[in-house]
Tab-separated table of C-alpha atoms in Angstrom:
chain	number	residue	atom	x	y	z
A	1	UNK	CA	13.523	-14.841	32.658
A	2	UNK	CA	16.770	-12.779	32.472
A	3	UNK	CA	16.535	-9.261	30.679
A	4	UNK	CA	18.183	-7.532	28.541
A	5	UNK	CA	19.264	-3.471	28.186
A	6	UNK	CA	17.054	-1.780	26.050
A	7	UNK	CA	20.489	-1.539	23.497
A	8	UNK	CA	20.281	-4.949	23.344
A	9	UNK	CA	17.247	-5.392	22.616
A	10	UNK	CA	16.834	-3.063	20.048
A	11	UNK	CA	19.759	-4.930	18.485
A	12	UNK	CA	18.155	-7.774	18.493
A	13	UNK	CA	14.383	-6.800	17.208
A	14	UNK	CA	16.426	-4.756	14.376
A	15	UNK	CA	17.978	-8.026	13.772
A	16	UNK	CA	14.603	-9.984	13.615
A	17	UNK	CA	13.365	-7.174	11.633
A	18	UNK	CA	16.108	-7.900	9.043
A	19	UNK	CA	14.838	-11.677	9.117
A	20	UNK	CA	11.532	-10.823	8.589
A	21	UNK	CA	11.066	-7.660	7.274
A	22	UNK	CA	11.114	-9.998	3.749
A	23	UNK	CA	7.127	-10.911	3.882
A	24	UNK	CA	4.911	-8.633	2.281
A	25	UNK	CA	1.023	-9.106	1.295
A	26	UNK	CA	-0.573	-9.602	-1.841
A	27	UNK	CA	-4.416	-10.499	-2.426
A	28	UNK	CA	-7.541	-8.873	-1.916
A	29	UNK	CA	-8.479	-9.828	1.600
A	30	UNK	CA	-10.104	-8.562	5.474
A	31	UNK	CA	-8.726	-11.260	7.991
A	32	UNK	CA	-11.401	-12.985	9.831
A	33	UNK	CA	-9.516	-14.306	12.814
A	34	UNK	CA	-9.402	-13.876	17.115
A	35	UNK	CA	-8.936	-9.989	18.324
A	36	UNK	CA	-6.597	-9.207	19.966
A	37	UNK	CA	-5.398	-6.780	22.521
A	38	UNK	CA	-2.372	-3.804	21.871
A	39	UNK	CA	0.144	-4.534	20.104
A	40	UNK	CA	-0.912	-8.095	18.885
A	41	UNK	CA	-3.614	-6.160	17.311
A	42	UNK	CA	-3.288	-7.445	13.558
A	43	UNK	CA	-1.855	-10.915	14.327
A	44	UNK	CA	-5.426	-12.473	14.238
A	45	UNK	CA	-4.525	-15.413	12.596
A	46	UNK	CA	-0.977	-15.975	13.715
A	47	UNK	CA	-0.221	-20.139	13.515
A	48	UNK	CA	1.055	-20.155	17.200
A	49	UNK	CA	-0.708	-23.723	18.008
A	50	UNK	CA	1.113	-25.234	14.916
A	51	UNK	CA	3.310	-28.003	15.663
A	52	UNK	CA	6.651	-26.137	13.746
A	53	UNK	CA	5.660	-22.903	15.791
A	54	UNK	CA	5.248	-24.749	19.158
A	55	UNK	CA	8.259	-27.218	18.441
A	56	UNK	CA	10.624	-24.148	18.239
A	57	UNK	CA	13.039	-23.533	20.843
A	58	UNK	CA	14.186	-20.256	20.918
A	59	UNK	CA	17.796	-21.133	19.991
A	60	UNK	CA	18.064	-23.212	16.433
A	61	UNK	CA	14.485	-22.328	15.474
A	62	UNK	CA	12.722	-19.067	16.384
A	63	UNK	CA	9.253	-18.733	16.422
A	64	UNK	CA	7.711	-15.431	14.863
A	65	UNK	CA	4.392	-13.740	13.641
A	66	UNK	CA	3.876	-12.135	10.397
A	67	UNK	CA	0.916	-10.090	9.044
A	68	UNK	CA	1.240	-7.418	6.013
A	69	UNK	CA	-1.910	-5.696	4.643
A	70	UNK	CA	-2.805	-2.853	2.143
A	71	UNK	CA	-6.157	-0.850	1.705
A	72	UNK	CA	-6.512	-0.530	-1.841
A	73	UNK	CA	-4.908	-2.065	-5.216
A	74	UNK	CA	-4.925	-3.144	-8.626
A	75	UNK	CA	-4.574	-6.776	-10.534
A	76	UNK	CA	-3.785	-6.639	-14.269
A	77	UNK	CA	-4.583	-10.574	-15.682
A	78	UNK	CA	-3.970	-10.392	-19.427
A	79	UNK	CA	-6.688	-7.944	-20.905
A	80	UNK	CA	-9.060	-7.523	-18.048
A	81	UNK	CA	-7.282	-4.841	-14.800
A	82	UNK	CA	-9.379	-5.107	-11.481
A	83	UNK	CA	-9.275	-3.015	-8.742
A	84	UNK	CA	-8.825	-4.407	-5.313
A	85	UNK	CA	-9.696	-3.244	-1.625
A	86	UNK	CA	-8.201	-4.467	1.865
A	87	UNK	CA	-5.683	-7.347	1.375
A	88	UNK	CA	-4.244	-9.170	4.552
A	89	UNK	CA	-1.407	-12.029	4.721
A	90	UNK	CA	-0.930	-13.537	7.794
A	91	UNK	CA	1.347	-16.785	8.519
A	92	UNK	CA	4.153	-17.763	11.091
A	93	UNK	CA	8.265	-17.830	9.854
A	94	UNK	CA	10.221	-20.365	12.281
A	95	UNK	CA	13.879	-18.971	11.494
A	96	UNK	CA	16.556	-21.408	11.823
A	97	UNK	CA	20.037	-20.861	13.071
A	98	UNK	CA	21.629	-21.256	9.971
A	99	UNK	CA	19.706	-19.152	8.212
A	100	UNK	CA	16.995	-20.951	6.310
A	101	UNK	CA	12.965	-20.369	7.415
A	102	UNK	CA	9.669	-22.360	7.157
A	103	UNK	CA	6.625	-20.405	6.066
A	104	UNK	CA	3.610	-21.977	8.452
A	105	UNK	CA	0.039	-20.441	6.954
A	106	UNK	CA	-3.107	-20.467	9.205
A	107	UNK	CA	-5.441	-23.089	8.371
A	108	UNK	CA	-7.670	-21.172	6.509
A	109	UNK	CA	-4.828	-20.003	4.414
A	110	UNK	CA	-1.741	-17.377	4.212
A	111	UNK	CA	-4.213	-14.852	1.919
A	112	UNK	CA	-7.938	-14.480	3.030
A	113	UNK	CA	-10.083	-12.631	0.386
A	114	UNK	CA	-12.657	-10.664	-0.006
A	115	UNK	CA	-14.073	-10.645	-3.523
A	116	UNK	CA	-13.693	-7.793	-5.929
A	117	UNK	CA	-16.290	-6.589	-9.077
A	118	UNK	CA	-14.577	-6.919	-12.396
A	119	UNK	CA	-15.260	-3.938	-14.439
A	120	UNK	CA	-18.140	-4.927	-17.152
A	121	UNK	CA	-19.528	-8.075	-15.668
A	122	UNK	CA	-19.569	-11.399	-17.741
A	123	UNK	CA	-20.852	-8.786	-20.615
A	124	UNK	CA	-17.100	-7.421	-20.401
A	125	UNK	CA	-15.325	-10.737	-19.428
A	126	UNK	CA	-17.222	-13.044	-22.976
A	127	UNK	CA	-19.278	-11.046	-24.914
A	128	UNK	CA	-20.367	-10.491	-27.868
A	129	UNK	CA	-19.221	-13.721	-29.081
A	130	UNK	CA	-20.205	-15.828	-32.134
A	131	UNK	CA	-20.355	-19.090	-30.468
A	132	UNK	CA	-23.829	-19.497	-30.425
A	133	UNK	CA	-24.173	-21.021	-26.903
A	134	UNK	CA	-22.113	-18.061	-25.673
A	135	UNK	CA	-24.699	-15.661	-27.686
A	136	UNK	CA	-27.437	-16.793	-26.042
A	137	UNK	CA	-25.731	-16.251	-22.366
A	138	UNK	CA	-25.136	-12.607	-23.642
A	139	UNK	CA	-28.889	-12.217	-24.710
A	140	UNK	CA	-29.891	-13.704	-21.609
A	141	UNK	CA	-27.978	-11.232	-19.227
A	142	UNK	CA	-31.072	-8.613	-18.413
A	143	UNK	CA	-30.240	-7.376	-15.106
A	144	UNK	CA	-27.268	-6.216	-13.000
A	145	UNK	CA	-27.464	-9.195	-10.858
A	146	UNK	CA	-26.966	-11.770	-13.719
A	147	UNK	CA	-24.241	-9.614	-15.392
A	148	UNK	CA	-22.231	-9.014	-12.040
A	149	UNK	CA	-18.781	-10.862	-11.666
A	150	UNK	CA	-16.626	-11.303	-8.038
A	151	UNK	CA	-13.248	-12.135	-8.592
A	152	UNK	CA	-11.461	-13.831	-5.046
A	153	UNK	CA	-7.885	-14.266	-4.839
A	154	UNK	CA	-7.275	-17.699	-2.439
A	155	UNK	CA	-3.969	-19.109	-1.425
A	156	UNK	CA	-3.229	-23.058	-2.698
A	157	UNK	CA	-0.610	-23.595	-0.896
A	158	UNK	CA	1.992	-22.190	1.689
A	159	UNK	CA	4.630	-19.278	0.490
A	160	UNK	CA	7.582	-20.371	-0.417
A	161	UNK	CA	11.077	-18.685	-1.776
A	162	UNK	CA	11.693	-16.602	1.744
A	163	UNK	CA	14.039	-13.836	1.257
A	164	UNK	CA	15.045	-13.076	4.697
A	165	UNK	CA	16.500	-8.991	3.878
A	166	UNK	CA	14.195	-7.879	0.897
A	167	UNK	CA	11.693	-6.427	3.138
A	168	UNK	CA	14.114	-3.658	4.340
A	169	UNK	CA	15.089	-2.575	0.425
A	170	UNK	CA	13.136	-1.640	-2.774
A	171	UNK	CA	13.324	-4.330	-6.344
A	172	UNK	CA	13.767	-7.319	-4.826
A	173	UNK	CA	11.530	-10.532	-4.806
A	174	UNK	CA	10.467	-10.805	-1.446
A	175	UNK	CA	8.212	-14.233	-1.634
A	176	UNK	CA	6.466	-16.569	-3.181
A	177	UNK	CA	2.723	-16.995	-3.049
A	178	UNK	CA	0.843	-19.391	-5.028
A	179	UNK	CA	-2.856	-18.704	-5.882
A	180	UNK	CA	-6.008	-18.683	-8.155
A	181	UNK	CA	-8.462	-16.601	-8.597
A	182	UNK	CA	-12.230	-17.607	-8.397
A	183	UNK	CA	-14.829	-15.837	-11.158
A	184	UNK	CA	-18.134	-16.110	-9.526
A	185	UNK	CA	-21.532	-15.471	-11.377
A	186	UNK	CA	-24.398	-17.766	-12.023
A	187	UNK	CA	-23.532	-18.463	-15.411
A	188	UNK	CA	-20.399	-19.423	-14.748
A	189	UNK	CA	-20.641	-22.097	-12.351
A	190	UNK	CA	-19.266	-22.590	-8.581
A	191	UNK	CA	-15.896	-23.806	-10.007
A	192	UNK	CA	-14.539	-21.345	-12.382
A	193	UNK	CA	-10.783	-20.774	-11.783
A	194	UNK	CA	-7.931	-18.602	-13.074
A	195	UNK	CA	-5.257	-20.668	-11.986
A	196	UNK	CA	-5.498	-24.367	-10.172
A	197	UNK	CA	-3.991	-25.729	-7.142
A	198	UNK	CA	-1.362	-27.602	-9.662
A	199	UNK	CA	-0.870	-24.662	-12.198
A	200	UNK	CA	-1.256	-21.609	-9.776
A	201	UNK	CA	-0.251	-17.766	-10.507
A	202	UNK	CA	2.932	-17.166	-8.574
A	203	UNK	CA	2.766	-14.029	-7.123
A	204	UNK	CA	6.278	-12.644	-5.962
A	205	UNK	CA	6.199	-8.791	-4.415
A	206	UNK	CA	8.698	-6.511	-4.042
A	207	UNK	CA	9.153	-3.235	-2.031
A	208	UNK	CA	8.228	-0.164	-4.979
A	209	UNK	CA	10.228	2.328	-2.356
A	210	UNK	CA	11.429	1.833	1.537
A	211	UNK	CA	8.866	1.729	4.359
A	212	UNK	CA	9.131	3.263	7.379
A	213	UNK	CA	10.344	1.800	10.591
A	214	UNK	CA	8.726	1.624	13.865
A	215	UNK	CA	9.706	-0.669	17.353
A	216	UNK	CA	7.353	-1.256	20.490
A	217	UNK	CA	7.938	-3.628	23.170
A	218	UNK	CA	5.183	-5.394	24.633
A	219	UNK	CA	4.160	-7.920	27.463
A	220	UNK	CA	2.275	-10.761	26.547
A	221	UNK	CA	-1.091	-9.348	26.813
A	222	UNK	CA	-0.567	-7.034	24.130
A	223	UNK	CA	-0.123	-3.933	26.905
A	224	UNK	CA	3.480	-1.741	25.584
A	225	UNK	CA	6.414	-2.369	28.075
A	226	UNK	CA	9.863	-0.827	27.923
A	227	UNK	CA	11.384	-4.266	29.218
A	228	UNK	CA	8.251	-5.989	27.612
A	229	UNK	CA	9.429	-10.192	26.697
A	230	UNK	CA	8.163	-9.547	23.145
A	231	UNK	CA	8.970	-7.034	20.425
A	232	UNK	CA	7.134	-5.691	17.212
A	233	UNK	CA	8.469	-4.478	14.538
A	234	UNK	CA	6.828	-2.226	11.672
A	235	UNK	CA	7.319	-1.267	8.409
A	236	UNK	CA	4.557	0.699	6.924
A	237	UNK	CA	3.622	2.466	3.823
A	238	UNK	CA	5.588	1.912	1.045
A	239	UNK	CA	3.932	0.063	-2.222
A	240	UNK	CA	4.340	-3.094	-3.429
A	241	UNK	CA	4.051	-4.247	-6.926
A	242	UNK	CA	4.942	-7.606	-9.254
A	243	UNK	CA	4.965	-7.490	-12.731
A	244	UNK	CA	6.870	-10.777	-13.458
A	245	UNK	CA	3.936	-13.281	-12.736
A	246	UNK	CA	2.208	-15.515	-15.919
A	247	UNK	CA	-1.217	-16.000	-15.732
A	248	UNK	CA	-2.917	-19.443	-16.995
A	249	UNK	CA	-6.228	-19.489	-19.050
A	250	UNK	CA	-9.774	-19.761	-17.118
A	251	UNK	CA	-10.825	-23.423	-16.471
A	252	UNK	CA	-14.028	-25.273	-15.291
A	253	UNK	CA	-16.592	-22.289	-16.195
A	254	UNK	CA	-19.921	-22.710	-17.224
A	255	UNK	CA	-22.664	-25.053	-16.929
A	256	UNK	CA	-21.702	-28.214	-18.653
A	257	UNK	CA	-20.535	-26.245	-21.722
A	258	UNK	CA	-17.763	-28.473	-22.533
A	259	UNK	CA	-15.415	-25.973	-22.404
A	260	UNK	CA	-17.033	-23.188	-24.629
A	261	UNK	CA	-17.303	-20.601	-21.648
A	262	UNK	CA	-13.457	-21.310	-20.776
A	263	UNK	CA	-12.867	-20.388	-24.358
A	264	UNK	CA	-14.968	-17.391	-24.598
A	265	UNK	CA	-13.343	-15.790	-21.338
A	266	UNK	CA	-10.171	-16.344	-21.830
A	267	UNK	CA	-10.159	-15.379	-25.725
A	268	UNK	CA	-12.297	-12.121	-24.369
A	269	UNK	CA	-9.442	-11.437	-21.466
A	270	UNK	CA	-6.496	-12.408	-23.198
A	271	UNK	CA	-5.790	-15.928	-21.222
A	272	UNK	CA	-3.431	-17.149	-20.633
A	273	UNK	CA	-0.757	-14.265	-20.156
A	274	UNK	CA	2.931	-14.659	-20.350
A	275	UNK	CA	5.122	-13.188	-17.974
A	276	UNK	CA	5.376	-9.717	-18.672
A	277	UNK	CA	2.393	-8.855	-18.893
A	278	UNK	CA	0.019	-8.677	-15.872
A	279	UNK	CA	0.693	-6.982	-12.849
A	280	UNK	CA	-0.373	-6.128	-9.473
A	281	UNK	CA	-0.164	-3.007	-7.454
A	282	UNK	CA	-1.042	-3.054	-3.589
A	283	UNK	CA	-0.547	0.719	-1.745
A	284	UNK	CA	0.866	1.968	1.203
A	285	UNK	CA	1.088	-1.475	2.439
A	286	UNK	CA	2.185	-2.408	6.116
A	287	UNK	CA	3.905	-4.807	7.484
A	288	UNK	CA	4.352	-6.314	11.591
A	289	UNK	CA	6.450	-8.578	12.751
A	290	UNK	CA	6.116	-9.557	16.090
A	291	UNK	CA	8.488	-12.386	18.608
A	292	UNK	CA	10.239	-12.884	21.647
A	293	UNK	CA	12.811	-9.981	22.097
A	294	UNK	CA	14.947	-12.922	23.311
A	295	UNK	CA	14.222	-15.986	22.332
A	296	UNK	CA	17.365	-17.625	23.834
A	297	UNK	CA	16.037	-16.696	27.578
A	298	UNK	CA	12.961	-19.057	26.890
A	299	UNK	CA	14.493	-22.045	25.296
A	300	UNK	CA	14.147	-24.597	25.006
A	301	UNK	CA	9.881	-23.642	24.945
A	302	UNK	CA	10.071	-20.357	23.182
A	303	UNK	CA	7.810	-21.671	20.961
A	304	UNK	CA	5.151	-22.584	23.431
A	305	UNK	CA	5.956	-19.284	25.097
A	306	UNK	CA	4.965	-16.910	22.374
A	307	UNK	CA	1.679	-18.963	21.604
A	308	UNK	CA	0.694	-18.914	25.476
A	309	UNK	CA	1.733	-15.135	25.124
A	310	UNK	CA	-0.930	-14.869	22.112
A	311	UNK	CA	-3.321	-16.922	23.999
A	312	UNK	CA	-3.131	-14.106	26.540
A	313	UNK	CA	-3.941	-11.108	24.473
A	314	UNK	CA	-6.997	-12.668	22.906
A	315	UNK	CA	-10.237	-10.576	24.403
């Protein structure tokens, strides 16, 4: 494989960071995905093996890995704020010559979460109410266990709305990422939603000040190289914030209810929420992007290049 300077390729990484410096992570969420060794560290769940990654040649599409977490945040859904830990976004950009890109997500989803406790339990989410089936429900909440809500944030469906520079600048939409939110407590059933797979929230982030920058080049196996085949970028630490998202009204909660716990949380919460008036928070996020420092040297398999790299780092 020919080689470039280290000018060169520093032009071109710069270049791919431009492309993909645009994906940022929402979500409360700790990957659970291969390790990996050095530098393709956080890409645990990188779509290499998908057909649109592999079919990518290195010259009209590019293959590339994306992952973006934060360690702490907030979500504000009408009345009701929660408070967030680790999030992690993960999915694979093939970046076409002409300047478009296709989002790939892992199987298991762009956004893997962990659940978070929202603040007062299903006391604080639908009580007191004067429904009488609801009243009962409050009455019958003795204990911490019964009371306890987990809130989940999980993708339905792939991100969408690329922008290919707003990861480099601050106040502009980066991404779209649909999702819902899943309320978990006894009382509420295994299939209470905020959100649905056909009426998700639309979460779109933007930069809330300018990361900083950081370039490695790497071999395959993860181990830093000066004249390494592969190159990650980073931009860490800045936050990242949307306030522009409308939130729908809770759906299928309770125990065949007919609808009177939907009611009762979303009249409690404020549900639904019009634009304008949630918002979510995620700090000091960071962001990698890793891919073939030149892709053109390894067409027309770049794609099955950087997956057979990715192969190679796993321990």
């Amino acid at each position: 494989m020919n080689r470039l300077t280290l000018g060169a390729r520093l032009a071109t990484v710069t270049a791919l960071g431009t492309a993909l410096g645009a994906f940022a992570s929402v979500g409360t969420a700790t990957a659970a995905g291969a390790q990996l060794n050095g530098e393709w560290a956080p890409f645990t769940r990188c779509p290499v093996d998908a057909p649109d990654m592999l079919a990518a040649d290195g010259v009209a599409r590019t293959p590339q890995c994306v992952v973006s977490s934060s360690p702490s945040g907030s979500i504000k859904l009408g009345n009701t704020t929660v408070v967030t830990g680790k999030t992690n976004l993960q999915m694979g950009i093939v970046q076409n010559s002409d300047g478009t890109s296709k989002v790939l997500a892992p199987a298991d989803g762009a956004l893997v979460a962990d659940p978070a406790t929202v603040p007062g339990g299903l006391l604080g989410l639908m009580c007191p109410s004067n429904v009488p089936a609801i009243s009962a429900i409050c009455r019958a909440i003795t204990d911490s266990s019964l009371n306890k809500i987990t809130a989940t944030v999980q993708s339905v469906g792939a991100p969408y709305d690329f922008n290919q520079s707003a990861g480099a600048v601050t106040d502009v939409q980066i991404v779209a990422i649909p999702v819902r939110i899943h309320l978990e407590n006894p009382f509420l059933g295994s299939n209470c939603y905020i959100g649905t797979k056909s009426n998700p929230i639309t979460l779109r982030p933007k930069n809330l000040d300018y990361p900083e920058f950081g370039l490695s080049f790497f071999n395959g196996d993860g181990a830093v190289a000066d004249d390494g085949e592969l190159s990650r970028l980073a931009l860490t630490g800045a936050p990242q914030g949307d306030a522009t998202f409308a939130v729908p009204g809770a759906s299928g909660c309770g125990l065949g209810l007919l609808g009177l716990v939907d009611a009762a949380v979303n009249l409690k919460t404020g549900l639904p929420s019009a634009a304008g008036k949630n918002s979510l928070t995620l700090n000091n996020a960071s962001t990698y992007l890793a891919g073939l420092t030149a892709p053109g040297t390894a067409a027309p398999d770049a794609g099955k290049v950087l997956a057979r790299d990715w192969h190679s780092a796993v321990r």
